[in-house]
Coordinates of C-alpha atoms and ligand atoms in Angstrom, one line a residue:
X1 CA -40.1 63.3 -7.1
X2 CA -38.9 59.8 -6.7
X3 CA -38.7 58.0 -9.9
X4 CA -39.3 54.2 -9.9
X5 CA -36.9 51.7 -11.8
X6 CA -37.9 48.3 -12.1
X7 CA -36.0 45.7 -13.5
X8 CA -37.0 42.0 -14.1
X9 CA -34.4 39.5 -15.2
X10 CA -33.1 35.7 -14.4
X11 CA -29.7 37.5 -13.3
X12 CA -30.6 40.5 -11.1
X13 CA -28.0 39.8 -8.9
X14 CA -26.0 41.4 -12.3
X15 CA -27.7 45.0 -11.3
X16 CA -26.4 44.8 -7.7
X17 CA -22.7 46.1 -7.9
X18 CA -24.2 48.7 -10.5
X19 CA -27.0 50.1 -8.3
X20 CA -24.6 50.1 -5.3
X21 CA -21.5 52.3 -6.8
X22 CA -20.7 55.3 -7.4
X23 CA -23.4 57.6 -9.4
X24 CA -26.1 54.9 -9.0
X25 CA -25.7 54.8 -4.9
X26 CA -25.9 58.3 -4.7
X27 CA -29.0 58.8 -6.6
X28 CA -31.2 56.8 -4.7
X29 CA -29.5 58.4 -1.0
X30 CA -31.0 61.5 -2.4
X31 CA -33.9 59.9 -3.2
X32 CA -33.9 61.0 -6.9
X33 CA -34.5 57.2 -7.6
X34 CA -35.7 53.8 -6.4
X35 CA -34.5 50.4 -7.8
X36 CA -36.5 47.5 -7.1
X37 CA -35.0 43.6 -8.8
X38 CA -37.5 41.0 -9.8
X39 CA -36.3 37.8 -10.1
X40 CA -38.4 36.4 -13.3
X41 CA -38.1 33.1 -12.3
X42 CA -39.9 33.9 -9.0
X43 CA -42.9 33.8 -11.9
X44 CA -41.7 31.0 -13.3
X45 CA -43.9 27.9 -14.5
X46 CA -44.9 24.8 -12.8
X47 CA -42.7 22.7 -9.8
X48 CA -39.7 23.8 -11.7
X49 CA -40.4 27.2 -12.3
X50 CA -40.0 26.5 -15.9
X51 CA -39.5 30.1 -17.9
X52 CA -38.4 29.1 -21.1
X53 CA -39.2 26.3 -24.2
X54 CA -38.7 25.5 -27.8
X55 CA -39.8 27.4 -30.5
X56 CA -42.8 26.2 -32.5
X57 CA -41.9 25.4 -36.0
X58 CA -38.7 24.4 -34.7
X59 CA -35.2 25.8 -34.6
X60 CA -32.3 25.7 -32.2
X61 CA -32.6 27.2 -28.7
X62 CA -35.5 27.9 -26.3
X63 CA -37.4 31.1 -26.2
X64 CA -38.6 33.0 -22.6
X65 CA -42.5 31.9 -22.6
X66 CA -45.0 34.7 -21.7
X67 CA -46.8 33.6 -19.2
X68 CA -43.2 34.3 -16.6
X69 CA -43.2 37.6 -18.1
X70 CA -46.7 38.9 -17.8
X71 CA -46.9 37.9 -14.4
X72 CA -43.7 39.8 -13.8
X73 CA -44.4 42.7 -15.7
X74 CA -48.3 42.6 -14.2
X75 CA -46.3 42.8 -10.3
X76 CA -44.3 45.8 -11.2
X77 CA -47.4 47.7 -13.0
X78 CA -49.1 47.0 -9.0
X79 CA -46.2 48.3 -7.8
X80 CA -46.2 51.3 -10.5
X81 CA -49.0 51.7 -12.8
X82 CA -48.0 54.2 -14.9
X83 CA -44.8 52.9 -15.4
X84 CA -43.7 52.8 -19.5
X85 CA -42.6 49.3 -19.9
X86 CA -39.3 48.9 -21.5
X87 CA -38.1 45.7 -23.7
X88 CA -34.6 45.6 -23.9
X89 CA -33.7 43.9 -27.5
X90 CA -31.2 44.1 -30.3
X91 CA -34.2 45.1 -32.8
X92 CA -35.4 47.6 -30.8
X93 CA -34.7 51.6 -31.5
X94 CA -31.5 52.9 -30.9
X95 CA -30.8 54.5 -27.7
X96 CA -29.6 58.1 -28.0
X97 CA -28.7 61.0 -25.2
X98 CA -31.6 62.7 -26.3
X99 CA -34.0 60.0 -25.7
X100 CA -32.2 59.5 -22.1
X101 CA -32.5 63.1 -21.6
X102 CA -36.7 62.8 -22.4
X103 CA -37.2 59.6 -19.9
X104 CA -35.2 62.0 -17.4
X105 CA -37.4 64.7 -17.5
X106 CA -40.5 62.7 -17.5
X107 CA -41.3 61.5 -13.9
X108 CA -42.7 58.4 -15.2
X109 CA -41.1 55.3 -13.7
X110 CA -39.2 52.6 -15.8
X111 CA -40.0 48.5 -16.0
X112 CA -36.9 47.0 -17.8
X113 CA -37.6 43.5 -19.3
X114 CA -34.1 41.8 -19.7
X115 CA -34.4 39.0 -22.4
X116 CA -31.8 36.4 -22.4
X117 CA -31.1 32.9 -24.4
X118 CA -32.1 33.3 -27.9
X119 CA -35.2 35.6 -27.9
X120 CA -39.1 35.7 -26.3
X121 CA -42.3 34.6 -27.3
X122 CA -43.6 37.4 -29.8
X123 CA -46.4 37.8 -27.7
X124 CA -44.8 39.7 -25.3
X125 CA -44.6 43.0 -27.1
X126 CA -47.9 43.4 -26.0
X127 CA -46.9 44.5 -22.7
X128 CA -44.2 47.0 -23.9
X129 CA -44.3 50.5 -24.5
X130 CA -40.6 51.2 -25.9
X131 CA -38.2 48.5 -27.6
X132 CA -34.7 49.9 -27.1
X133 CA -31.6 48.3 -28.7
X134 CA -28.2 49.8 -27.3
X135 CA -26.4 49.3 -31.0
X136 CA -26.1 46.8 -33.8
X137 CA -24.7 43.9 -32.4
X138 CA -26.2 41.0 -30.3
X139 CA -25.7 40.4 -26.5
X140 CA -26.2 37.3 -24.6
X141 CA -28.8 39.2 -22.8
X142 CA -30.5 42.4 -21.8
X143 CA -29.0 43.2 -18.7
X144 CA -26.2 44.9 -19.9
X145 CA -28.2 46.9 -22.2
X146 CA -30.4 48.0 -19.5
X147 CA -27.9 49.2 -17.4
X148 CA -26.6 51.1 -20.1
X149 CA -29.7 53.3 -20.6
X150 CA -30.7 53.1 -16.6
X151 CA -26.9 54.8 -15.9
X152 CA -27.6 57.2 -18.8
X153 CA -31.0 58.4 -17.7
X154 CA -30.4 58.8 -13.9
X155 CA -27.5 60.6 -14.3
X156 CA -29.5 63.2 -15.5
X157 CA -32.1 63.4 -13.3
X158 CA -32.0 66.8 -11.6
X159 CA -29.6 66.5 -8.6
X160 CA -28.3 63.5 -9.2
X161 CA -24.4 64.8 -10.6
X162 CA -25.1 67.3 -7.7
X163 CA -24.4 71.1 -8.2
X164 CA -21.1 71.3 -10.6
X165 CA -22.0 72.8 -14.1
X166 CA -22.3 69.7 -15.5
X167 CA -25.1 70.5 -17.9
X168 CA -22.3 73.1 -18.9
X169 CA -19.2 70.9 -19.2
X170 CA -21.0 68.4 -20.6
X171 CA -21.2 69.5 -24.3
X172 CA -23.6 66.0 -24.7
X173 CA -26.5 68.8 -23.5
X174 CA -27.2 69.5 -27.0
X175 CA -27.6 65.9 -27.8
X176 CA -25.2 66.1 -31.1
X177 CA -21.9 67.4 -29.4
X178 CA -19.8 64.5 -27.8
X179 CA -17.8 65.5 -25.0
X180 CA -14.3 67.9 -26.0
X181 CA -10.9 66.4 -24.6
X182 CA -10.0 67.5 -20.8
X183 CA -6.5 67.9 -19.1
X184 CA -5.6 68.6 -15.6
X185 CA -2.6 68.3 -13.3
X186 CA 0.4 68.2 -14.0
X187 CA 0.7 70.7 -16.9
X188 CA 3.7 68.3 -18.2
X189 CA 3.8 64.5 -18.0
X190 CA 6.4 62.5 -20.3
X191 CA 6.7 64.9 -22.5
X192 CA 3.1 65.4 -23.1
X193 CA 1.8 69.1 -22.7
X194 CA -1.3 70.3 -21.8
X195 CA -2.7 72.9 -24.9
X196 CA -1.8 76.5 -23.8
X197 CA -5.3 77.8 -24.8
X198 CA -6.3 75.9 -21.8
X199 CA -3.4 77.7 -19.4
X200 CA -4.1 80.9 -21.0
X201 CA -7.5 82.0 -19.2
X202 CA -8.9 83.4 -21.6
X203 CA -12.4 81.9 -22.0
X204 CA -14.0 82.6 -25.5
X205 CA -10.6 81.1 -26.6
X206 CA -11.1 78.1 -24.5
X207 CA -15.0 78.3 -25.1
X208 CA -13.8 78.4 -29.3
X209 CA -11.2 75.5 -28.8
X210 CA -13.4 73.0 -27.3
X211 CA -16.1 73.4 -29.7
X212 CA -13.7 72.9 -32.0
X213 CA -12.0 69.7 -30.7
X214 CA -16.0 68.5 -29.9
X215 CA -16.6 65.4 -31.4
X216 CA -20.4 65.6 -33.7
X217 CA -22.6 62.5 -32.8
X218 CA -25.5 61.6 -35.9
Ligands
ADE1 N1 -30.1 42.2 -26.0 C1 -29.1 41.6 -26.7 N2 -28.5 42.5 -27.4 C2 -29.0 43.7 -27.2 C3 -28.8 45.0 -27.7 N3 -27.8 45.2 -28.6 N4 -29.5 46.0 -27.3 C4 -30.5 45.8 -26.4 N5 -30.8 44.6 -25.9 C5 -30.1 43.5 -26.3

């Protein structure tokens, strides 16, 4: 099944060399995925499509208003209407593989809102389902962030990294174990050797070593 990924931001033109290389590409050839951009400023209000103002009470910067992004958010519902809505934002829950693993397996499509300038009306956490934050530090937007979890997730969709044993490889499967180091050709470069347990063929040895040289994850 096709699983739908919206995204709506002032920049989507940001998502467009993303979507159109490598892993990305591929998955929406086979059809494991479908990315649809909306331009929030397509909702914006008034003559000049105004989608931001100053913060009652005061304060530096200007905050996105809500009426852009319920509009916005209310077109990709009509377009997907069991979509979970997702709010990209540096107080949101950390995003983990086994999270990415969850929204992979569930055929529910995605509605990224990418925030950008210094924050949102409050108001819009109405509309959201999940507030995801990609790690403690601040961004001058979402868009980033979203790609982060959108590569993460579709990746994983069945099919998508096509018939290799990646679910074996990848040691990540378990959700704790960070990938152990790889070698390959040539066995000698500058005076750098590949490990023999890895030349040896013996596989519980090689199975022991790389669980060994696995990084944990919290
Ligand atoms: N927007 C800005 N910073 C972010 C972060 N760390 N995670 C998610 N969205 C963000």
């Amino acid at each position: 099944m096709i699983k739908k990924v919206q995204v709506i931001s002032l920049f989507p033109e940001m998502f467009e060399g993303v979507f159109n290389t490598s892993m990305m590409w591929k998955a929406q050839k086979e059809k494991a995925v479908e990315f649809s951009l909306i331009n929030l400023r397509d909702f914006g209000v008034g003559p000049r499509k105004q989608v931001d103002d100053t913060p009652y009470g005061g304060g530096d910067g200007m905050l996105l208003r809500p009426e852009p992004l319920f509009a916005a958010v209310e077109t990709a519902k009509a377009a997907d209407p069991s979509a979970k809505v997702v709010l990209m934002t540096p107080r949101g829950q950390r995003w983990l593989q086994k999270t990415a693993q969850a929204w992979a397996d569930d055929t529910r499509g995605l509605i990224f809102i990418c925030s950008r300038y210094e924050g949102y009306d409050e108001r819009i956490v109405n509309l959201v389902d999940e507030q995801v934050s990609v790690g403690d530090y601040v961004l001058t937007g979402g868009e980033l962030p979203a790609m982060t979890v959108i590569d993460s997730v579709v990746r994983l969709i069945p099919g998508v990294l096509g018939g290799e044993t990646s679910a074996q490889i990848e040691s990540f499967s378990d959700g704790k174990t960070l990938e152990f180091p790889q070698y390959t050709r040539p066995e000698q470069f500058r005076g750098m050797k590949v490990p023999d347990v890895l030349l040896s063929g013996h596989h519980g040895e090689i199975a022991k070593w790389r669980q060994e040289n696995s990084k944990k994850a919290e």
